[in-house]
mmCIF file with all atom_site columns, C-alpha atoms and ligand atoms in Angstrom:
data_model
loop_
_atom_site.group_PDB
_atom_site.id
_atom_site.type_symbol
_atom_site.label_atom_id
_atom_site.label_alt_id
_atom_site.label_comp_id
_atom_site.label_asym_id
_atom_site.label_entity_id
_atom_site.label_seq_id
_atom_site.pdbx_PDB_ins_code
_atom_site.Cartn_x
_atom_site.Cartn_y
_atom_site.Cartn_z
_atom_site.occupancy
_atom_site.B_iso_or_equiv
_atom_site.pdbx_formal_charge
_atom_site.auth_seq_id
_atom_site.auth_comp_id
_atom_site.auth_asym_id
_atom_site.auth_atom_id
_atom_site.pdbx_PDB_model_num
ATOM   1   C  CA  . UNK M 1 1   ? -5.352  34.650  11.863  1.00 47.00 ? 288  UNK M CA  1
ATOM   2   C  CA  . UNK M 1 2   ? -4.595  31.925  13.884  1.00 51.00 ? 289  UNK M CA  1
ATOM   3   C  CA  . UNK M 1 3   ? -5.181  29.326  10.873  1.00 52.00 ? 290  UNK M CA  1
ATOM   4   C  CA  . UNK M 1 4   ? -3.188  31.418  8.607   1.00 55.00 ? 291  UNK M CA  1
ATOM   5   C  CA  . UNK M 1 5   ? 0.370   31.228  10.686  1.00 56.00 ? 292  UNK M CA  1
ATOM   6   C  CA  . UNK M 1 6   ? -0.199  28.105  11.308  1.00 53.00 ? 293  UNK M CA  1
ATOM   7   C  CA  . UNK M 1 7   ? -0.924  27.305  7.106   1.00 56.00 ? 294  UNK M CA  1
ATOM   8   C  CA  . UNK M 1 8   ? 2.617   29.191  6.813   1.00 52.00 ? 295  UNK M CA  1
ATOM   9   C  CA  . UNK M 1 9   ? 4.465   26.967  9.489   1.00 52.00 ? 296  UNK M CA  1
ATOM   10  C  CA  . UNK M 1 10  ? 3.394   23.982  7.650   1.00 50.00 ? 297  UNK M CA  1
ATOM   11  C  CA  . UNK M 1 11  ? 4.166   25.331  4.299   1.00 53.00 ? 298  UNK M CA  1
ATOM   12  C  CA  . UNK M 1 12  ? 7.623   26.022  5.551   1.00 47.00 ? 299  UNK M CA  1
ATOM   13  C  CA  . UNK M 1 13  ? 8.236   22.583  7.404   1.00 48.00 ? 300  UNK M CA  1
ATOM   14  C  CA  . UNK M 1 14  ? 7.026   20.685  3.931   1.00 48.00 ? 301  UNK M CA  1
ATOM   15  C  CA  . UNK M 1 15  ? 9.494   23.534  1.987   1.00 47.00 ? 302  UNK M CA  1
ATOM   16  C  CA  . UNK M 1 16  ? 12.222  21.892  4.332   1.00 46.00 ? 303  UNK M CA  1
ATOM   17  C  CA  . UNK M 1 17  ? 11.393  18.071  4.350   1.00 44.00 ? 304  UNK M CA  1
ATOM   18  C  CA  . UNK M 1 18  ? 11.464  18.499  0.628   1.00 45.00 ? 305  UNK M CA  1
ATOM   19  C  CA  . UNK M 1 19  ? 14.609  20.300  0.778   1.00 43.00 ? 306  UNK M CA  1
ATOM   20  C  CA  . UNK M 1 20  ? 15.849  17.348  3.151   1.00 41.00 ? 307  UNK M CA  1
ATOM   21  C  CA  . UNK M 1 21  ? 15.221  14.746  0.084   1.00 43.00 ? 308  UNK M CA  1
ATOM   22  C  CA  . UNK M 1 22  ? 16.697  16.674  -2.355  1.00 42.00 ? 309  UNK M CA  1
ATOM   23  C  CA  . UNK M 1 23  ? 19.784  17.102  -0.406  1.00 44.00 ? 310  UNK M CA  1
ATOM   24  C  CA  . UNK M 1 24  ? 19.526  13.383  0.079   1.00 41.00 ? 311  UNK M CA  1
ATOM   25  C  CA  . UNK M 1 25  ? 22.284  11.939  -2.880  1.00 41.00 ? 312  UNK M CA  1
ATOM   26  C  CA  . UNK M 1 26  ? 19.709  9.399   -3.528  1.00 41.00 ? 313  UNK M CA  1
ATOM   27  C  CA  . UNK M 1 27  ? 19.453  8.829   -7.493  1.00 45.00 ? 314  UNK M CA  1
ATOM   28  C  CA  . UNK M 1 28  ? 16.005  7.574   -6.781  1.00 47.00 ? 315  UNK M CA  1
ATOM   29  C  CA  . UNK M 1 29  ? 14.157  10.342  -5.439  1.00 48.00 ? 316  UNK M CA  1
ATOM   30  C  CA  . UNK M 1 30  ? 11.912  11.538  -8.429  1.00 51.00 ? 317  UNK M CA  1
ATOM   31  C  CA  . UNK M 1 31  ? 9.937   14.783  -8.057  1.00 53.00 ? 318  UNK M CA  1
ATOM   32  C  CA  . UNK M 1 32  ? 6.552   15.648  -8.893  1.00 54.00 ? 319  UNK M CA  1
ATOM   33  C  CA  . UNK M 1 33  ? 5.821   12.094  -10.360 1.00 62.00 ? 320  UNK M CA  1
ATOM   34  C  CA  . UNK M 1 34  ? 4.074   10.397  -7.618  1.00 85.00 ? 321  UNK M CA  1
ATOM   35  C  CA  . UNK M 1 35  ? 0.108   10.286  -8.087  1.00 94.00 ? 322  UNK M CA  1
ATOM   36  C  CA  . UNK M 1 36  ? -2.015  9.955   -4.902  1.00 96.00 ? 323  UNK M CA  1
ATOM   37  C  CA  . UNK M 1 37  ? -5.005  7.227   -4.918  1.00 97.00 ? 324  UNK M CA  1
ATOM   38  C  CA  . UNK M 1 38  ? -7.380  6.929   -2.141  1.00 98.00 ? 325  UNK M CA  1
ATOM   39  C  CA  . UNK M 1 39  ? -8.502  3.348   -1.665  1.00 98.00 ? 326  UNK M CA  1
ATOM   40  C  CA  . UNK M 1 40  ? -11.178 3.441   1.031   1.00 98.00 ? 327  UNK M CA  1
ATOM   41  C  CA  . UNK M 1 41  ? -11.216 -0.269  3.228   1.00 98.00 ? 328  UNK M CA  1
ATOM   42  C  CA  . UNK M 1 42  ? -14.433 -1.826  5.071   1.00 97.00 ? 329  UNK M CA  1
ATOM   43  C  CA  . UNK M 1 43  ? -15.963 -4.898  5.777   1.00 97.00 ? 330  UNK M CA  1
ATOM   44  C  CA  . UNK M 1 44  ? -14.869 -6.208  3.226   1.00 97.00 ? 331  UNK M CA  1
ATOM   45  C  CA  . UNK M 1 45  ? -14.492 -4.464  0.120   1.00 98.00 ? 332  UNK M CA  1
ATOM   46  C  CA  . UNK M 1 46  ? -11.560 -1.927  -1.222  1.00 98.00 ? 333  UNK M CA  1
ATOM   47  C  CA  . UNK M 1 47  ? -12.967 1.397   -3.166  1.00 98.00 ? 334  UNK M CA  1
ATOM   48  C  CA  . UNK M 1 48  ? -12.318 1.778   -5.723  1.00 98.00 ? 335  UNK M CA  1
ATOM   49  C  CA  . UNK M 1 49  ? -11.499 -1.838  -6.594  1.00 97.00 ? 336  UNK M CA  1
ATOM   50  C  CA  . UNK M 1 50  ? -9.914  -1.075  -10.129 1.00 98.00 ? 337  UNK M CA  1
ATOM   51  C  CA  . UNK M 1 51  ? -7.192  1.416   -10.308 1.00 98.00 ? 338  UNK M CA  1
ATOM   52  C  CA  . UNK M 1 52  ? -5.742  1.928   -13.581 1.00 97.00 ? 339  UNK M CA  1
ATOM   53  C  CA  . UNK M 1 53  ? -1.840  3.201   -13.744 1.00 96.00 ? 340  UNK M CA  1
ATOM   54  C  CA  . UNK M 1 54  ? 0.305   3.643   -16.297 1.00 95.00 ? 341  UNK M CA  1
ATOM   55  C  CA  . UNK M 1 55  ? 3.379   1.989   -17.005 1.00 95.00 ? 342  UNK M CA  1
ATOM   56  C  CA  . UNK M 1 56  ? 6.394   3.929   -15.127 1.00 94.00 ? 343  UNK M CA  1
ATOM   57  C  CA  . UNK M 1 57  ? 3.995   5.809   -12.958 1.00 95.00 ? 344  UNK M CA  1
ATOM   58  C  CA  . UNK M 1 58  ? 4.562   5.946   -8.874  1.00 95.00 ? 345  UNK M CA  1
ATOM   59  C  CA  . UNK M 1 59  ? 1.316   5.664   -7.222  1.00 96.00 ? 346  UNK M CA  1
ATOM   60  C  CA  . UNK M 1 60  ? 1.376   6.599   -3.246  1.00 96.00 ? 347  UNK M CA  1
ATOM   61  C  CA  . UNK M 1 61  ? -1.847  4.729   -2.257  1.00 97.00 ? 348  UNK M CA  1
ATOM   62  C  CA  . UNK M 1 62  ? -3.792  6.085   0.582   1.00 97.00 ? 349  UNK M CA  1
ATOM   63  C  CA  . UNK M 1 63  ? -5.320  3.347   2.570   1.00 98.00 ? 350  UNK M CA  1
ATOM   64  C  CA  . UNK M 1 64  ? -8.705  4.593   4.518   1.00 98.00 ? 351  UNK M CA  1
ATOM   65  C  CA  . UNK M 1 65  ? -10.103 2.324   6.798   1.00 98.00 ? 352  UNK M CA  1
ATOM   66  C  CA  . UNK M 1 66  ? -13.865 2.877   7.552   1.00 98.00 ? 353  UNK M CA  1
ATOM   67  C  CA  . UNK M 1 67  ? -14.509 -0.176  8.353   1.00 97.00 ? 354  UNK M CA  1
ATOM   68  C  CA  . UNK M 1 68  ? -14.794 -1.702  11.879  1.00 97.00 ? 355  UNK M CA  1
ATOM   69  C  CA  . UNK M 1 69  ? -12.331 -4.115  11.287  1.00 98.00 ? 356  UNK M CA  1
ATOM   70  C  CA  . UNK M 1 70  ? -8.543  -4.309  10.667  1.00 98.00 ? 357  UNK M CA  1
ATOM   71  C  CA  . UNK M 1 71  ? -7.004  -4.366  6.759   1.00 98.00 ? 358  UNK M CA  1
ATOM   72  C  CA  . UNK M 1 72  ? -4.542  -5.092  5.567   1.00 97.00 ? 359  UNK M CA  1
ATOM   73  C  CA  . UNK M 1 73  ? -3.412  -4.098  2.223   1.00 98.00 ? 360  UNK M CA  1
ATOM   74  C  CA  . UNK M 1 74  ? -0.769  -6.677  0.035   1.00 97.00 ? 361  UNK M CA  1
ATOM   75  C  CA  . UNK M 1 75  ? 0.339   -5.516  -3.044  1.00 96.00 ? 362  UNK M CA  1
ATOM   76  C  CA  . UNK M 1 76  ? 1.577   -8.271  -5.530  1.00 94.00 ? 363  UNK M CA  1
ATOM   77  C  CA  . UNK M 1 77  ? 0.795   -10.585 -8.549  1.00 92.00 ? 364  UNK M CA  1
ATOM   78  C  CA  . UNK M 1 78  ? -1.747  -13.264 -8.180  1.00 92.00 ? 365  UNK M CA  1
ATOM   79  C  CA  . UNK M 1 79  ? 0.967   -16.072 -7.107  1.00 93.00 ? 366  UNK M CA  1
ATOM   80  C  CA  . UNK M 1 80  ? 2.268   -13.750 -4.323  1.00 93.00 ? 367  UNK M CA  1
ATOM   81  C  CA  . UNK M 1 81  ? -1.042  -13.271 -3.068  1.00 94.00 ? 368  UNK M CA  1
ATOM   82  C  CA  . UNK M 1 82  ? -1.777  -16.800 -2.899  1.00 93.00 ? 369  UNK M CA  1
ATOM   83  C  CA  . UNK M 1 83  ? 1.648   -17.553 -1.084  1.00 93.00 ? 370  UNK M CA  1
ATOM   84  C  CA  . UNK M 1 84  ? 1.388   -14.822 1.301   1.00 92.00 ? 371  UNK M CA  1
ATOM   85  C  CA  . UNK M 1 85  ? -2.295  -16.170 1.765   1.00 93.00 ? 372  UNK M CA  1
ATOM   86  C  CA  . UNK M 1 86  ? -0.329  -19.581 2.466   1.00 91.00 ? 373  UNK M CA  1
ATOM   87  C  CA  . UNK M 1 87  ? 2.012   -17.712 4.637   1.00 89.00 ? 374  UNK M CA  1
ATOM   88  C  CA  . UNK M 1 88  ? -0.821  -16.169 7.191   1.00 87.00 ? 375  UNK M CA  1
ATOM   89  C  CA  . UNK M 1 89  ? -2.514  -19.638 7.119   1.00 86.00 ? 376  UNK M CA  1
ATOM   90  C  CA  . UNK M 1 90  ? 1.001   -20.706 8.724   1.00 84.00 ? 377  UNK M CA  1
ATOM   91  C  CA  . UNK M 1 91  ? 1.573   -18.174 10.839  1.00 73.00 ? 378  UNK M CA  1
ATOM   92  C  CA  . UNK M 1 92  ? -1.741  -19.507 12.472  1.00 57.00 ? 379  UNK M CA  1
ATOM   93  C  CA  . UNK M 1 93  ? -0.182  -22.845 13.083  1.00 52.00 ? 380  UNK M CA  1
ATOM   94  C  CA  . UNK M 1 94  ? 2.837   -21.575 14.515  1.00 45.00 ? 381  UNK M CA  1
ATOM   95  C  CA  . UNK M 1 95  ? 1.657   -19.239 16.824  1.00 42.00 ? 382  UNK M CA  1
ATOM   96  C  CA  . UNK M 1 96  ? 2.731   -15.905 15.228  1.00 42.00 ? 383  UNK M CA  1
ATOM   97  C  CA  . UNK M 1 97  ? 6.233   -16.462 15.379  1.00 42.00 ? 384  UNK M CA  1
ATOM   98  C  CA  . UNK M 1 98  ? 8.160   -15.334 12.055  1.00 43.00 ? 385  UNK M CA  1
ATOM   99  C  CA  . UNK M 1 99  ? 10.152  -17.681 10.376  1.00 46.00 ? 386  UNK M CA  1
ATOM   100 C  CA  . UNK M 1 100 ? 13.839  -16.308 9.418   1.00 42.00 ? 387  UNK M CA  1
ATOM   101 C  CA  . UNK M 1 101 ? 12.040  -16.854 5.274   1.00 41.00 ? 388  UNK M CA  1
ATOM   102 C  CA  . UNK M 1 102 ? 10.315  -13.646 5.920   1.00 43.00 ? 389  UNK M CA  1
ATOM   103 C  CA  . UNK M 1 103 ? 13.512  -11.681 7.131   1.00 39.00 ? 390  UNK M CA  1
ATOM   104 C  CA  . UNK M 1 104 ? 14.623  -13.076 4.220   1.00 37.00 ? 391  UNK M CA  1
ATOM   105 C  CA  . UNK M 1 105 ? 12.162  -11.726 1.581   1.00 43.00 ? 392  UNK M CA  1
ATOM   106 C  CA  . UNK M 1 106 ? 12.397  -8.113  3.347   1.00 42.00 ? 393  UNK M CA  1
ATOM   107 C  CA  . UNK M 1 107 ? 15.755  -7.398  3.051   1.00 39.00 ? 394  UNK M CA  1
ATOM   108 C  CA  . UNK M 1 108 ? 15.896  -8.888  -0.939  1.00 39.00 ? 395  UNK M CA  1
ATOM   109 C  CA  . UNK M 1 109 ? 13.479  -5.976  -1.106  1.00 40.00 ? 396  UNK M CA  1
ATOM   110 C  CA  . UNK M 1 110 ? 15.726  -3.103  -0.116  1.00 41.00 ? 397  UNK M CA  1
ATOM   111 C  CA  . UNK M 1 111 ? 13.528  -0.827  1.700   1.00 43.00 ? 398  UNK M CA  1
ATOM   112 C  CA  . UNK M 1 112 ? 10.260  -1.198  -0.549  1.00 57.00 ? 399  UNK M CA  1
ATOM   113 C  CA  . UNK M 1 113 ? 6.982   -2.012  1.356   1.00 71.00 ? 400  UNK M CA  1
ATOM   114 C  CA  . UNK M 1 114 ? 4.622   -4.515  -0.380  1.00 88.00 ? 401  UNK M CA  1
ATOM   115 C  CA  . UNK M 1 115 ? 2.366   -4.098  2.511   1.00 95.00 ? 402  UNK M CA  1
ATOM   116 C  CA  . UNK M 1 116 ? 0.273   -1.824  5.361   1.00 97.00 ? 403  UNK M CA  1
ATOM   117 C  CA  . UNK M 1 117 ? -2.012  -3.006  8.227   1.00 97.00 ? 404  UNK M CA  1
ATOM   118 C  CA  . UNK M 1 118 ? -4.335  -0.280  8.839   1.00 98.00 ? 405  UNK M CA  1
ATOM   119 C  CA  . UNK M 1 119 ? -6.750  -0.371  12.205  1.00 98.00 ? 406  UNK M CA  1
ATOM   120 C  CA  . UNK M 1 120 ? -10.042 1.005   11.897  1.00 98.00 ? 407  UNK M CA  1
ATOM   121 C  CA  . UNK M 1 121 ? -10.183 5.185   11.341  1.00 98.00 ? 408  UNK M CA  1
ATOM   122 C  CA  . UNK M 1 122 ? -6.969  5.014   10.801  1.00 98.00 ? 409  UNK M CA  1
ATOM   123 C  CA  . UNK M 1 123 ? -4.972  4.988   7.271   1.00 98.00 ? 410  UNK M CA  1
ATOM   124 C  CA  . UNK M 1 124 ? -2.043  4.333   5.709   1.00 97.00 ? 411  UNK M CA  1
ATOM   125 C  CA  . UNK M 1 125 ? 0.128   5.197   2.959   1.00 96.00 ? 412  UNK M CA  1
ATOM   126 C  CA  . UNK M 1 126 ? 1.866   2.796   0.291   1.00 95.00 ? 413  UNK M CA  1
ATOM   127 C  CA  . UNK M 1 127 ? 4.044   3.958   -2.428  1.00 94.00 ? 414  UNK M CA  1
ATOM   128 C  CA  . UNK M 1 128 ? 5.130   1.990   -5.490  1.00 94.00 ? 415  UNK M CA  1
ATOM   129 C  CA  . UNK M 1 129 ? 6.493   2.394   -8.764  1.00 94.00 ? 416  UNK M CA  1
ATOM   130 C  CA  . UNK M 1 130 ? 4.709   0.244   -11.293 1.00 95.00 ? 417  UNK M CA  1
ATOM   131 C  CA  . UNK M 1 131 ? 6.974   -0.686  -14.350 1.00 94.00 ? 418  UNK M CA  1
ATOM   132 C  CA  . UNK M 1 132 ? 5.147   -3.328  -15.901 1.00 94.00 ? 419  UNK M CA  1
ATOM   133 C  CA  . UNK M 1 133 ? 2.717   -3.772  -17.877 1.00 96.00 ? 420  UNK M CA  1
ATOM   134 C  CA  . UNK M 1 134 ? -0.049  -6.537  -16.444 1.00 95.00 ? 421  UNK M CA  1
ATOM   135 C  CA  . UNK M 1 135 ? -2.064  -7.039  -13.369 1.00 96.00 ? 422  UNK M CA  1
ATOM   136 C  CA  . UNK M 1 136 ? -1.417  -6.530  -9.682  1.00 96.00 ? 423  UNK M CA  1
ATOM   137 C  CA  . UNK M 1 137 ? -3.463  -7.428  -7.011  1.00 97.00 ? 424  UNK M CA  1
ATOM   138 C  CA  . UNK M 1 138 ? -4.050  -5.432  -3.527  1.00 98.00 ? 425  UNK M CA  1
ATOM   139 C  CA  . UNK M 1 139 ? -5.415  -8.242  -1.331  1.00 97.00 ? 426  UNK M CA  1
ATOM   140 C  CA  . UNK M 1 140 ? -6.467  -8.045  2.394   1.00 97.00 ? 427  UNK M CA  1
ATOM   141 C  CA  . UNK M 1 141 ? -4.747  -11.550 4.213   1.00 96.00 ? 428  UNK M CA  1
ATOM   142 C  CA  . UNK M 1 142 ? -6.829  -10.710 7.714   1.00 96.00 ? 429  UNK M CA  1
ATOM   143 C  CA  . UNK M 1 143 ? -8.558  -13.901 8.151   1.00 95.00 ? 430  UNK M CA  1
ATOM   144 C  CA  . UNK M 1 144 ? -11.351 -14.891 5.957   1.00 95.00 ? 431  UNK M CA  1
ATOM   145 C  CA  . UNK M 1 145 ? -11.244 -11.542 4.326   1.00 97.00 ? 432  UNK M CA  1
ATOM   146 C  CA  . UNK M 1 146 ? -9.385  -12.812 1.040   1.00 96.00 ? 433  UNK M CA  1
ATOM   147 C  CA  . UNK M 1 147 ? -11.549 -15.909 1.216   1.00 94.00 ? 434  UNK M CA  1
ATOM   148 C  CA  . UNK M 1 148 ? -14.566 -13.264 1.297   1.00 96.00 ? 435  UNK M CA  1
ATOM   149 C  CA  . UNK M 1 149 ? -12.888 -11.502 -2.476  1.00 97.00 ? 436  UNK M CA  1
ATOM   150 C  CA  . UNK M 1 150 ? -11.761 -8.310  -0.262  1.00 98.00 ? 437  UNK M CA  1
ATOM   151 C  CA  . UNK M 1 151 ? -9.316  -7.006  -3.104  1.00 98.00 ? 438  UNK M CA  1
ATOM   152 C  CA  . UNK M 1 152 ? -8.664  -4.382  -5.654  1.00 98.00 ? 439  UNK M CA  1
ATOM   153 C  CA  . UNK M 1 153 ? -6.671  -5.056  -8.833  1.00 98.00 ? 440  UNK M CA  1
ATOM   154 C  CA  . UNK M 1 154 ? -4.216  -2.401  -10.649 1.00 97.00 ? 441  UNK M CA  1
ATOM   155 C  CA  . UNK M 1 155 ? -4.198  -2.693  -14.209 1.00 98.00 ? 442  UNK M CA  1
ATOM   156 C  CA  . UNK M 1 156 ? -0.631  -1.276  -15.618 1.00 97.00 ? 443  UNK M CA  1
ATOM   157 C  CA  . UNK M 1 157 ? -0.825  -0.415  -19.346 1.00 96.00 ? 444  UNK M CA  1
HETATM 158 CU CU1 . CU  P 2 .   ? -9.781  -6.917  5.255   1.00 55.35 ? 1517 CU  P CU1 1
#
């Protein structure tokens, strides 16, 4: 009894947040298009490590970390995971303070996350829309991880 009311309150509060969106004058908001892919994280490996998309599609990733160490999850080409690489190496030197080049990047990118950090047994969700056709790389830039080949490629066709 108890599990059914509460089944109907959620059904209700997703009925509204989806309500919320539509009401939201945003030309972007797409419905029913987004496919859900559950990439599992440990030490150091992503599962599955090939994810095949096709070109147009919006993929929400879900990020699962099972591991017992924190991921991180980097979506880009091959060049932006070397620079970002480059970038954490960096951030070593100076301390973990950001230079204004990363405030930068972020807000060329609108609101659009290339990235989560996900502790372990905890997960995280990244959505993108893939419109080309080619290779893209999820890469983990924790230390030594990348060096260790702790990625996952998509393959857009
Ligand atoms: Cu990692």
């Amino acid at each position: 009894m108890a599990i059914k009311h509460a089944r109907a309150a959620l059904v209700g509060v997703l009925a509204l947040s989806v309500a919320g969106c539509a009401t939201d004058g945003s030309d972007r908001t797409e419905r029913g298009a987004t496919r859900t892919v559950e990439v599992v994280m440990r030490d150091n490996t992503f599962r599955p490590d090939r994810i095949d998309v096709r070109r147009g599609e919006e993929v929400t990733f879900r990020f699962v970390n099972t591991g017992r160490l924190v991921h991180e999850a980097f979506l880009g080409d091959s060049q932006a995971q070397e620079q970002h690489a480059a970038e954490m190496a960096e951030g070593d030197d100076h301390g973990g303070a950001s230079p204004d080049g990363h405030a930068g990047h972020l807000t060329g990118q609108e609101t659009e996350q290339e990235m989560v950090t996900v502790r372990p047994g905890e997960e995280a969700t990244l959505s993108r829309r893939f419109d080309e056709a080619g290779t893209v790389i999820i890469g983990c830039h924790q230390p030594g991880h990348w060096e260790a080949g702790m990625r996952a490629t998509v393959e857009v066709s």
